[in-house]
Tab-separated table of C-alpha atoms in Angstrom:
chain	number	residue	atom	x	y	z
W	3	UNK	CA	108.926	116.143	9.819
W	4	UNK	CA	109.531	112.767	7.802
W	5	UNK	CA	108.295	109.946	9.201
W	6	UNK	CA	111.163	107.478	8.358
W	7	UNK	CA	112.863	110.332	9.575
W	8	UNK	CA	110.554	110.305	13.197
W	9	UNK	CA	110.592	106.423	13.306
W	10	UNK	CA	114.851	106.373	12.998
W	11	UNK	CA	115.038	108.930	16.196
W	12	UNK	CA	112.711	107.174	18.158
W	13	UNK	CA	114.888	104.097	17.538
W	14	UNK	CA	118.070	106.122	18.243
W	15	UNK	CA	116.542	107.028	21.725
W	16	UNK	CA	115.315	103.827	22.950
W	17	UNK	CA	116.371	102.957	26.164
W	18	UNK	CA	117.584	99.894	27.612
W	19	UNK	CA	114.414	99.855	29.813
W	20	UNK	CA	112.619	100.693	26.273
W	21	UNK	CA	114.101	97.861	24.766
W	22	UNK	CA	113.488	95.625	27.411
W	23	UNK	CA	109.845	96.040	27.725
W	24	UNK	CA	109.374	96.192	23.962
W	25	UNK	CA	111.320	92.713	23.365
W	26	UNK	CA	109.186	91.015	26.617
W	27	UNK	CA	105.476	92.167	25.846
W	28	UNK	CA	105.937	91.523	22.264
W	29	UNK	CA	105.717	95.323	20.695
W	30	UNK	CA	107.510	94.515	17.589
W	31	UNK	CA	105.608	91.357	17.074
W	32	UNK	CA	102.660	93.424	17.434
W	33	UNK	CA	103.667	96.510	15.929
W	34	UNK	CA	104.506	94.247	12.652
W	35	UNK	CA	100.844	92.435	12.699
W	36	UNK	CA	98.825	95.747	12.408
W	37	UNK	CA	97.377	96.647	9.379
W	38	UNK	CA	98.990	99.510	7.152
W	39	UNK	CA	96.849	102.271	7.081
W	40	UNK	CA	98.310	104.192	3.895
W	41	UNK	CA	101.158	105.901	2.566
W	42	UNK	CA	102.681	109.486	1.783
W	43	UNK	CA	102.701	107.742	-1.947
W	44	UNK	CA	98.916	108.594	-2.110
W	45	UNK	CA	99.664	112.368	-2.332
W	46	UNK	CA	100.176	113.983	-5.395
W	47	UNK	CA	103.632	113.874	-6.871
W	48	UNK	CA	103.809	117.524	-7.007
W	49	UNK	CA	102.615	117.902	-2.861
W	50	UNK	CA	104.705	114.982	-2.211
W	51	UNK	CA	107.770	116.752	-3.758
W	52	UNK	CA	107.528	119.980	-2.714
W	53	UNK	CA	106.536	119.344	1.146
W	54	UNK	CA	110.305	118.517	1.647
W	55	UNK	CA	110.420	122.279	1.405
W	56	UNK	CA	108.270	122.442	4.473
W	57	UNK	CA	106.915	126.183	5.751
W	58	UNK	CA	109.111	127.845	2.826
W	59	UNK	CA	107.227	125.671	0.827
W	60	UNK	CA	106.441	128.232	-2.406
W	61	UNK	CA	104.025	125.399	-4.294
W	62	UNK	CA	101.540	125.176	-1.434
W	63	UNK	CA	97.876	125.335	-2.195
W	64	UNK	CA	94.956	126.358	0.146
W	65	UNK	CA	93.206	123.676	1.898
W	66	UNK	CA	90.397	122.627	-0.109
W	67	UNK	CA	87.037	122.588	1.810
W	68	UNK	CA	85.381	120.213	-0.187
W	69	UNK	CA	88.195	117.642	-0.470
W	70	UNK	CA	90.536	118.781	2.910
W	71	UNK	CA	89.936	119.532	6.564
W	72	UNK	CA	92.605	120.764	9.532
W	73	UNK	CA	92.650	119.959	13.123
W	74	UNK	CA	93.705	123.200	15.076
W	75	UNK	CA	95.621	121.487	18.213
W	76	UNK	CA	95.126	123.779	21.442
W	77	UNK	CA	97.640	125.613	22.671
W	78	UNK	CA	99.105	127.976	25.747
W	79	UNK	CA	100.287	131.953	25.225
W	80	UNK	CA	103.133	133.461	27.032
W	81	UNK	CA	105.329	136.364	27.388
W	82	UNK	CA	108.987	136.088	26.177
W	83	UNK	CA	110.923	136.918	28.868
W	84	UNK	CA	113.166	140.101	28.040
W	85	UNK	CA	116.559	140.123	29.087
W	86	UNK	CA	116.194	143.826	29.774
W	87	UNK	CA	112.696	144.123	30.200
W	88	UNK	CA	111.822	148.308	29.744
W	89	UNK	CA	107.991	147.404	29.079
W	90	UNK	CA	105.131	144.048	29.214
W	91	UNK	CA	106.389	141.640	26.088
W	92	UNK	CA	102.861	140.930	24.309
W	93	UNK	CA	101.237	137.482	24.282
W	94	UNK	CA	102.796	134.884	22.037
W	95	UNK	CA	101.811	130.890	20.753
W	96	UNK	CA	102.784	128.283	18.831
W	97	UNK	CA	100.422	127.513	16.655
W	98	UNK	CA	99.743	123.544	15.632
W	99	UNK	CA	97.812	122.427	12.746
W	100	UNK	CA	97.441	118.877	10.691
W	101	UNK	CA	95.875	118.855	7.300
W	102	UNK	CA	94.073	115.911	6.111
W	103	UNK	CA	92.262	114.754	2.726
W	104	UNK	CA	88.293	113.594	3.655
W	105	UNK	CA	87.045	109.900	3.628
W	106	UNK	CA	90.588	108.876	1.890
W	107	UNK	CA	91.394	106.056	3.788
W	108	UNK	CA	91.052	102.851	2.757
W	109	UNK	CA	88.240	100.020	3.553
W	110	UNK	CA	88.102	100.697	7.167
W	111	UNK	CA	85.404	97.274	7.545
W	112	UNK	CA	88.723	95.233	6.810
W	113	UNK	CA	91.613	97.181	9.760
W	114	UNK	CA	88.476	97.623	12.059
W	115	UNK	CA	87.837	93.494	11.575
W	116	UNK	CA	91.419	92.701	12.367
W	117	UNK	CA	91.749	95.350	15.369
W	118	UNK	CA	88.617	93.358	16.754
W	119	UNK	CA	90.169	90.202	16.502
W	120	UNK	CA	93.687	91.300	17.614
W	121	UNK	CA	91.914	92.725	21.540
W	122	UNK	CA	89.820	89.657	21.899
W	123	UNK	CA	86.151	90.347	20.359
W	124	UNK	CA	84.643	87.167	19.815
W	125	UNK	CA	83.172	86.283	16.101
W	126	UNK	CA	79.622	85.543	16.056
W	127	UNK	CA	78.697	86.779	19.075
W	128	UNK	CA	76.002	89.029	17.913
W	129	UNK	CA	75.496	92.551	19.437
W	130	UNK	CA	78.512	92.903	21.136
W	131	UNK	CA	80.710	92.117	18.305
W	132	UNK	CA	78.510	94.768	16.576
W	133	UNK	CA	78.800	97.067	19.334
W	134	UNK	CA	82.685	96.857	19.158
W	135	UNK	CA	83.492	97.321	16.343
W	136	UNK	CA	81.320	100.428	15.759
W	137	UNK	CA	83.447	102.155	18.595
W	138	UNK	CA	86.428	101.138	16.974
W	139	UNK	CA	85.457	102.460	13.712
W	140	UNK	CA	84.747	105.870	15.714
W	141	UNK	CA	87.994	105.911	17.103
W	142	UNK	CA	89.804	104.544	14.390
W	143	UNK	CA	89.101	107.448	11.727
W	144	UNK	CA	91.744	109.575	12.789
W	145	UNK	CA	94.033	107.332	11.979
W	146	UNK	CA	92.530	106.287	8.803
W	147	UNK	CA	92.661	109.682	6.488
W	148	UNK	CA	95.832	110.475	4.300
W	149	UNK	CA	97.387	113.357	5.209
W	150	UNK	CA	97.832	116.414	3.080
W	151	UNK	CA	101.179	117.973	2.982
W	152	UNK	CA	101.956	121.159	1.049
W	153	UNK	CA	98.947	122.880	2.741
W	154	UNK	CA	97.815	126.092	4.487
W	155	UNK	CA	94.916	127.527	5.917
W	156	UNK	CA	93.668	131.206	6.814
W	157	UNK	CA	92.798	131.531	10.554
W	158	UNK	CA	90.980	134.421	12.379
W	159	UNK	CA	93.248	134.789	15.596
W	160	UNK	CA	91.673	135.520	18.815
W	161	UNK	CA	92.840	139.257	18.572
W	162	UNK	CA	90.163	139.328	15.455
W	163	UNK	CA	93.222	139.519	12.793
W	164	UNK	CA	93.416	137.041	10.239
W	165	UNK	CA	96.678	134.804	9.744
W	166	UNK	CA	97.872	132.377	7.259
W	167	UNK	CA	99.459	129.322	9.342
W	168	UNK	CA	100.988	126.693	7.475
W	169	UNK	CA	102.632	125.071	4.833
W	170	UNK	CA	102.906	121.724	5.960
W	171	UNK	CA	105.914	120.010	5.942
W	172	UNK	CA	106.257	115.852	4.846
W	173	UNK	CA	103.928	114.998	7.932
W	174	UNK	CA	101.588	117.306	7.090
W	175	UNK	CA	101.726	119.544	9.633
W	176	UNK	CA	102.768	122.864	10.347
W	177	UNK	CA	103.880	125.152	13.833
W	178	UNK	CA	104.517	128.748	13.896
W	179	UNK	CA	104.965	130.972	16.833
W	180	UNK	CA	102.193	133.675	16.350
W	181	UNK	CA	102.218	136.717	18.159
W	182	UNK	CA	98.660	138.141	19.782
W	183	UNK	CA	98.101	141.468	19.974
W	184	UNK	CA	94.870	141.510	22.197
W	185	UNK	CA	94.607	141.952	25.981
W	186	UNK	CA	94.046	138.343	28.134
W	187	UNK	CA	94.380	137.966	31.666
W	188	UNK	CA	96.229	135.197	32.896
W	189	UNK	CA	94.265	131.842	33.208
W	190	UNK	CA	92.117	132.981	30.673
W	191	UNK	CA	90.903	131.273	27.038
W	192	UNK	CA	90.119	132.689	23.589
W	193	UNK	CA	89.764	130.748	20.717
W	194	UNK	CA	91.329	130.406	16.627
W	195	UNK	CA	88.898	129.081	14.367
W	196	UNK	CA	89.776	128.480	10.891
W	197	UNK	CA	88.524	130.201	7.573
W	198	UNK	CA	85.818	129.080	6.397
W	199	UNK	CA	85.109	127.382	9.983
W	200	UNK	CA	83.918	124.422	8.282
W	201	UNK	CA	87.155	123.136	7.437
W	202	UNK	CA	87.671	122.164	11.556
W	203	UNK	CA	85.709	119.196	12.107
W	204	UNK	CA	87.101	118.618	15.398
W	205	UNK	CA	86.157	121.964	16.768
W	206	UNK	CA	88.197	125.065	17.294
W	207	UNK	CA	91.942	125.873	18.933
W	208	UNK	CA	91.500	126.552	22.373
W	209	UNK	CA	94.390	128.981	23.435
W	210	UNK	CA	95.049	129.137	27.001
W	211	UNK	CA	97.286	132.348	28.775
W	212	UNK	CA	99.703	131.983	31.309
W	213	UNK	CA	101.661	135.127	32.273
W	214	UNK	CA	104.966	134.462	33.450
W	215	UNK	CA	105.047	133.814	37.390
W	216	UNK	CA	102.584	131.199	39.044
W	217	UNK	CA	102.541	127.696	39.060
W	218	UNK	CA	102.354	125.028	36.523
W	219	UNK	CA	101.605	121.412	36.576
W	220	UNK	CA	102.915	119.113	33.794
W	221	UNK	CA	100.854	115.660	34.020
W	222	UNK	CA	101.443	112.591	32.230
W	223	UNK	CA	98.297	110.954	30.732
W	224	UNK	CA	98.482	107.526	30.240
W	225	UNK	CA	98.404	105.248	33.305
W	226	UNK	CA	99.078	108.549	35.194
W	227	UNK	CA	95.765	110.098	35.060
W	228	UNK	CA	94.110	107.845	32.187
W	229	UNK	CA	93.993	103.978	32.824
W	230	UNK	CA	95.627	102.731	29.666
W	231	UNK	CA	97.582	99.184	30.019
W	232	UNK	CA	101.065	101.102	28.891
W	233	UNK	CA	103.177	97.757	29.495
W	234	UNK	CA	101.237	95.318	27.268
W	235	UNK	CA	99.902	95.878	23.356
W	236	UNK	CA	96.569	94.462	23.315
W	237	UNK	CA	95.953	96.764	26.506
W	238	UNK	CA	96.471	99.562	24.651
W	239	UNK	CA	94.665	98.709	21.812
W	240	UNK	CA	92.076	97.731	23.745
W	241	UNK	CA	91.635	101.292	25.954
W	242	UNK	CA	92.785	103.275	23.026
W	243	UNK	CA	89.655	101.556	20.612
W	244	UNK	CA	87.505	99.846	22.523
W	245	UNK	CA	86.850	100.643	26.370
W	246	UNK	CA	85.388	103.704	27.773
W	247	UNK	CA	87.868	105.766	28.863
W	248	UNK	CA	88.907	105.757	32.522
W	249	UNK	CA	90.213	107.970	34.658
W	250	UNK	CA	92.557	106.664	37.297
W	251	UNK	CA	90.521	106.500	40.704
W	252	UNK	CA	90.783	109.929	42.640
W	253	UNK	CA	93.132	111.739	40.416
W	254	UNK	CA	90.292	113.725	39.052
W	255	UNK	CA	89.660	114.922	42.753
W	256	UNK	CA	93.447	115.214	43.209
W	257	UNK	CA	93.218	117.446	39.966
W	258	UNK	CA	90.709	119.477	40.932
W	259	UNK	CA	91.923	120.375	44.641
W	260	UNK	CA	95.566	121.489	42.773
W	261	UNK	CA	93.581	123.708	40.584
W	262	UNK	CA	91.286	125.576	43.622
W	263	UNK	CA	94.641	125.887	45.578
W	264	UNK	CA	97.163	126.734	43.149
W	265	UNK	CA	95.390	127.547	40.182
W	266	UNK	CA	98.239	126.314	38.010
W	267	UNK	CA	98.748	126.830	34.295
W	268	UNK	CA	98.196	122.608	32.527
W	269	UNK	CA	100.633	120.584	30.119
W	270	UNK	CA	99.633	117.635	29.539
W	271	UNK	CA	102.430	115.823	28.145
W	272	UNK	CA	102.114	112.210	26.441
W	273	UNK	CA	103.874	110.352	23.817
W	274	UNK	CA	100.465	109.592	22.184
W	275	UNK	CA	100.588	110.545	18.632
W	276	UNK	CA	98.706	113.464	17.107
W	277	UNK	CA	96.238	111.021	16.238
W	278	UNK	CA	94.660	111.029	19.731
W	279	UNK	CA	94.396	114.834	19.869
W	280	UNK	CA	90.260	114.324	19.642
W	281	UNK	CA	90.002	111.660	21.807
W	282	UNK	CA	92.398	112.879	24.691
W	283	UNK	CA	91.007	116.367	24.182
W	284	UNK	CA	87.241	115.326	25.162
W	285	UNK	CA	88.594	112.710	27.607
W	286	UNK	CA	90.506	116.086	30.089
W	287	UNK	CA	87.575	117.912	29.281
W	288	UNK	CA	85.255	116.013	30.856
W	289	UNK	CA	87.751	114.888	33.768
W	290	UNK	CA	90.260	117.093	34.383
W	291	UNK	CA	91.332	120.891	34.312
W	292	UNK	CA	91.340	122.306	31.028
W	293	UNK	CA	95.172	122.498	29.541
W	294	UNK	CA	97.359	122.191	26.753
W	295	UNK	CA	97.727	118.785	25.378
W	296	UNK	CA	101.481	117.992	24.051
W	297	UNK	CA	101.795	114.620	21.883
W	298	UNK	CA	104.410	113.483	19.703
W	299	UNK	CA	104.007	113.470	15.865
W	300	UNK	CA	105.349	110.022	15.310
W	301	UNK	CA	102.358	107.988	13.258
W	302	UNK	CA	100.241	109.504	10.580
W	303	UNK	CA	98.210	106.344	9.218
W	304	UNK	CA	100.076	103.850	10.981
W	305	UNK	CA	99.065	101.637	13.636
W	306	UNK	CA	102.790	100.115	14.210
W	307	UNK	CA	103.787	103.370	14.702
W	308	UNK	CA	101.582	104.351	17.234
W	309	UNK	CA	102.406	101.656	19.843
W	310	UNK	CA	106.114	102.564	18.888
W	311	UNK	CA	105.293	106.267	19.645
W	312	UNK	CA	104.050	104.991	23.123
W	313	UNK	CA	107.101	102.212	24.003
W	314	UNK	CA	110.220	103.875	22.662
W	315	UNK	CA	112.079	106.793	23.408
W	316	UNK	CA	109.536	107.916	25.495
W	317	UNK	CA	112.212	109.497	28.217
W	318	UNK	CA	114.109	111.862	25.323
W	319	UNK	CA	110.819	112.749	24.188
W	320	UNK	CA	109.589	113.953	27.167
W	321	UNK	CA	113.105	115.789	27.937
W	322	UNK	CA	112.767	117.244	24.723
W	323	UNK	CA	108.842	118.769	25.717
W	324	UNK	CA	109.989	120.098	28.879
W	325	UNK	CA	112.680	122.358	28.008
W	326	UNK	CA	110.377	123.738	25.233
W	327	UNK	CA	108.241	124.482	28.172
W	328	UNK	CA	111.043	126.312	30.455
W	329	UNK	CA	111.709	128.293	27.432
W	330	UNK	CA	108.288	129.585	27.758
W	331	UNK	CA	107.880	129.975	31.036
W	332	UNK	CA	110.793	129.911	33.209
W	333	UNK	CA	109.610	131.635	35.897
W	334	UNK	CA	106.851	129.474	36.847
W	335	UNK	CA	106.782	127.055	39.459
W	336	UNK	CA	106.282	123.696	38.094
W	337	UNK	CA	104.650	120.216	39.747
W	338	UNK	CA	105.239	117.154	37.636
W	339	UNK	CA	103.234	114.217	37.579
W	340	UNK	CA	103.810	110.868	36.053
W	341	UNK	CA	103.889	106.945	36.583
W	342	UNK	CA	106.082	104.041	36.783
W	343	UNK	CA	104.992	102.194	33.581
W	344	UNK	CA	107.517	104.779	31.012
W	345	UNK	CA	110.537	106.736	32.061
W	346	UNK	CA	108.963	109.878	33.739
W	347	UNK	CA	111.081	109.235	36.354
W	348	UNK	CA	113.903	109.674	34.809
W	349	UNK	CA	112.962	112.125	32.727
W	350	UNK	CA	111.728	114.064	35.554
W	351	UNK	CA	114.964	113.842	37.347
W	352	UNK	CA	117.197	114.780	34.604
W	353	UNK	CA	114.658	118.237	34.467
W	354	UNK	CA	115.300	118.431	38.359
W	355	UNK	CA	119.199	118.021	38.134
W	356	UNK	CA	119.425	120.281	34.896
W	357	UNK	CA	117.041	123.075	36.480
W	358	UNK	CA	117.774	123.418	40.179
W	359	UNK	CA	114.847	125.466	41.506
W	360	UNK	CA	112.457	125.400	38.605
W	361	UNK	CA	110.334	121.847	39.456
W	362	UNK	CA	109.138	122.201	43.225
W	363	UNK	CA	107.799	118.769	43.502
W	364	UNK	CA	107.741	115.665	41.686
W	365	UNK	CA	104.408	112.873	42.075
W	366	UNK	CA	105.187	109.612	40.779
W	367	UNK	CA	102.187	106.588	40.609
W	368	UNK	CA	103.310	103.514	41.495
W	369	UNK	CA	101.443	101.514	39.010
W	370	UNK	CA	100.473	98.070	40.535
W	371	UNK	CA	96.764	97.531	39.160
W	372	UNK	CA	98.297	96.066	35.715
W	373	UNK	CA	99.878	92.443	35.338
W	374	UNK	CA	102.720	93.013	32.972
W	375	UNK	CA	103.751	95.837	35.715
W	376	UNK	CA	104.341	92.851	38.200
W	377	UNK	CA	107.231	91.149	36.641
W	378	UNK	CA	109.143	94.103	35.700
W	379	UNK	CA	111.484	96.015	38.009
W	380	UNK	CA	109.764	99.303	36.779
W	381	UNK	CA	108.266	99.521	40.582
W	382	UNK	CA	111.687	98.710	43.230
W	383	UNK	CA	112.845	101.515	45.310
W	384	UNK	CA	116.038	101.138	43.449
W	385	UNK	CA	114.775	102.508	40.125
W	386	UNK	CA	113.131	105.488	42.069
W	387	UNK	CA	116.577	106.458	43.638
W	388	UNK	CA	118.468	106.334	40.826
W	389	UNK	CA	115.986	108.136	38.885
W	390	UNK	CA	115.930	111.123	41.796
W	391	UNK	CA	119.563	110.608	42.263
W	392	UNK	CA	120.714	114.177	44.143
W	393	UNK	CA	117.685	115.590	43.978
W	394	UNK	CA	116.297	116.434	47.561
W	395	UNK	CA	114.380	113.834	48.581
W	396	UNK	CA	111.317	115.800	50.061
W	397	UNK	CA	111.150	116.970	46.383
W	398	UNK	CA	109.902	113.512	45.087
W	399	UNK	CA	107.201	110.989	45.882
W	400	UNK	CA	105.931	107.636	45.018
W	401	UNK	CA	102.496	106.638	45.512
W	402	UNK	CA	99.641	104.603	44.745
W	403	UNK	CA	96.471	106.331	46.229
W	404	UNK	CA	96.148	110.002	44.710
W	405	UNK	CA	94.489	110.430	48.245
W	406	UNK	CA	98.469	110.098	49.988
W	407	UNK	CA	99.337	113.416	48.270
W	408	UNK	CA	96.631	116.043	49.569
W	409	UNK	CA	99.216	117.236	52.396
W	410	UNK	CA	102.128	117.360	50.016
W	411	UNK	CA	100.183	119.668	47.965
W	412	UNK	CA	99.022	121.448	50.786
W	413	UNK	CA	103.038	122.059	51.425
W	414	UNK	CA	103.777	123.531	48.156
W	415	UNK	CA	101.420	127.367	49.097
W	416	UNK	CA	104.493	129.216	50.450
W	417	UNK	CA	107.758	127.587	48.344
């Protein structure tokens, strides 16, 4: 998808609440002091022509190994519920890729300078100035490398088969619901890797199967079960390229109890941009049940964009994620998890109202550990019950220690 076209309906779905936030942390300020990164005028005029054709694309070339790389996002299988179902529907996916060009971006000593100065790393002060802006570097290359558009790449499928995915579209990146042909039990993995396997430098798509009953959680990630300053710019910069990342106290515990009692299919659903895929990937892995990660494609090689992707429309892009995912799998019993610093609130209750039935309980964390969070009405009981309006009220619940929900959880076995 375009991204003027990406950046306009992001702007057309900002909230008041959106708006608000953005004009009293200083987001556009921000967004408008952050280096470009580089531009879809660095493709070649042919690619950059032909992409508008997207995945009936004719012109598309092969990724190149030597000059181009993909990132194979992970994803969950289903079955298509039949509306007159004689026989077991087989095992479908979308499949997600991005195509890049290698070491295109430009002279990343300069944006990972200014990044330093913009979160507060001092000049001159030796190691840790060093130190710093080596992590950023690390963190920033996804975001540095020009896309390629008017790409595809060969895959070998899980099933064994081989499968040409792609072209990409004007973003540079292509989905296509693939259809698997192998035998998986539910809760189980198998993995794509692409052809040659060298062109994945991030590792290989991890596809996760989910047959149609059971339960499902769909969790937030930032401030919900990654601590990531939401409310205020320089607090994301600074967890997104700088800090370790955390988790929130407890919620890996909270996590892991939900998966031993429920074993539940995972979403995790942010407005992070593609960009993040890596980072957010390794960060669940190494705290969290394994799942699909959903982010929004909103800010190829732009730093402006991704705080916008973040602040801004947030609510209609979650909406938007979550009937995708009752497509898939209505049948499933779903948990949903989120925060206070966004709109998963009200996102979350718009899914309740629309859905009756479908969402069985709703966790919201009162964020209170973050300044900006204490001037805002974001956290009254008033904003809760207008965001759960008619929705039973033993469906919902606010907290602040994960350790308050273990009994509501507990409650969920027989619904």
């Amino acid at each position: 998808m375009n991204r003027a076209f990406n950046k306009a309906r992001q702007l057309t779905q900002e909230t008041h609440g959106d708006r608000r936030t953005r004009k009293e942390e200083g987001f556009q300020t921000a967004e408008r002091g952050l280096p470009r990164l580089g531009s879809i005028l660095s493709v070649p005029l042919a690619d950059s022509v032909s992409s508008y054709l997207g995945s009936a694309n004719p012109f598309a070339a092969k990724v190149d190994p030597k000059t181009e790389c993909v990132w194979l996002l992970d994803n969950t299988a289903y079955r298509p519920i039949h509306p007159y179902p004689h026989s077991e529907q087989p095992w479908q996916a979308l499949f997600i890729v991005a195509y890049f060009k290698k070491n295109t971006g430009k002279d990343i000593s300069k944006v990972v300078a200014d990044i330093a100065d913009k979160i507060g790393l001092k000049k001159g002060s030796g190691d840790e100035r060093e130190k710093g802006e080596k992590t950023i570097a690390e963190r920033l290359q996804p975001f540095m490398d020009a896309v390629a558009p008017a790409r595809k790449v060969d895959v070998k499928l899980p099933d064994g088969s081989t499968k040409t995915l792609g072209p990409g579209g004007r973003s540079a990146v292509s989905q296509h619901v693939v259809a698997l042909r192998s035998s998986h039990d539910n809760g189980s993995t198998a993995q794509t890797s692409a052809i040659p396997p060298e062109l994945t430098p991030h590792g290989l798509m991890t596809t996760h199967f989910a047959e149609p009953e059971g339960w499902m959680v769909i969790s937030d990630i930032d401030d919900t079960i990654k601590r990531t300053l939401t409310p205020s710019p320089v607090g994301i910069l600074r967890t997104t390229f700088l800090l370790p990342p955390a988790p929130i106290p407890s919620m890996p515990q909270l996590y892991s109890h939900l998966l031993s009692f429920l074993n539940p299919t995972w979403f995790y659903l942010s407005a992070s941009p593609y960009n993040l895929h890596p980072f957010l990937r390794s960060f669940i892995r190494d705290n969290y049940p394994s799942g699909t990660i959903l982010l929004r494609e909103a800010s190829w090689m732009d730093l402006g964009g991704f705080l916008a992707s973040l602040t801004q429309g947030t609510e209609a892009y979650k909406r938007e994620r979550m009937e995708m995912l009752r497509r898939m799998l209505p049948r499933r019993k779903v948990i949903c998890i989120g925060d206070s610093t966004q709109s998963d609130p009200e996102a979350y209750g718009d899914i309740c109202r629309k859905y009756p039935g479908w969402v069985k309980a709703v966790f919201i964390r009162k964020v209170t550990d973050v300044a900006e969070m204490n001037v805002t009405e974001k956290n009254v009981p008033e904003r809760f019950e207008k965001a759960f309006k008619d929705v039973p009220k033993e469906m919902w619940r606010v907290f602040e220690d994960p350790n308050e929900l273990y009994s509501a959880v507990d409650a969920l076995y027989d619904r």
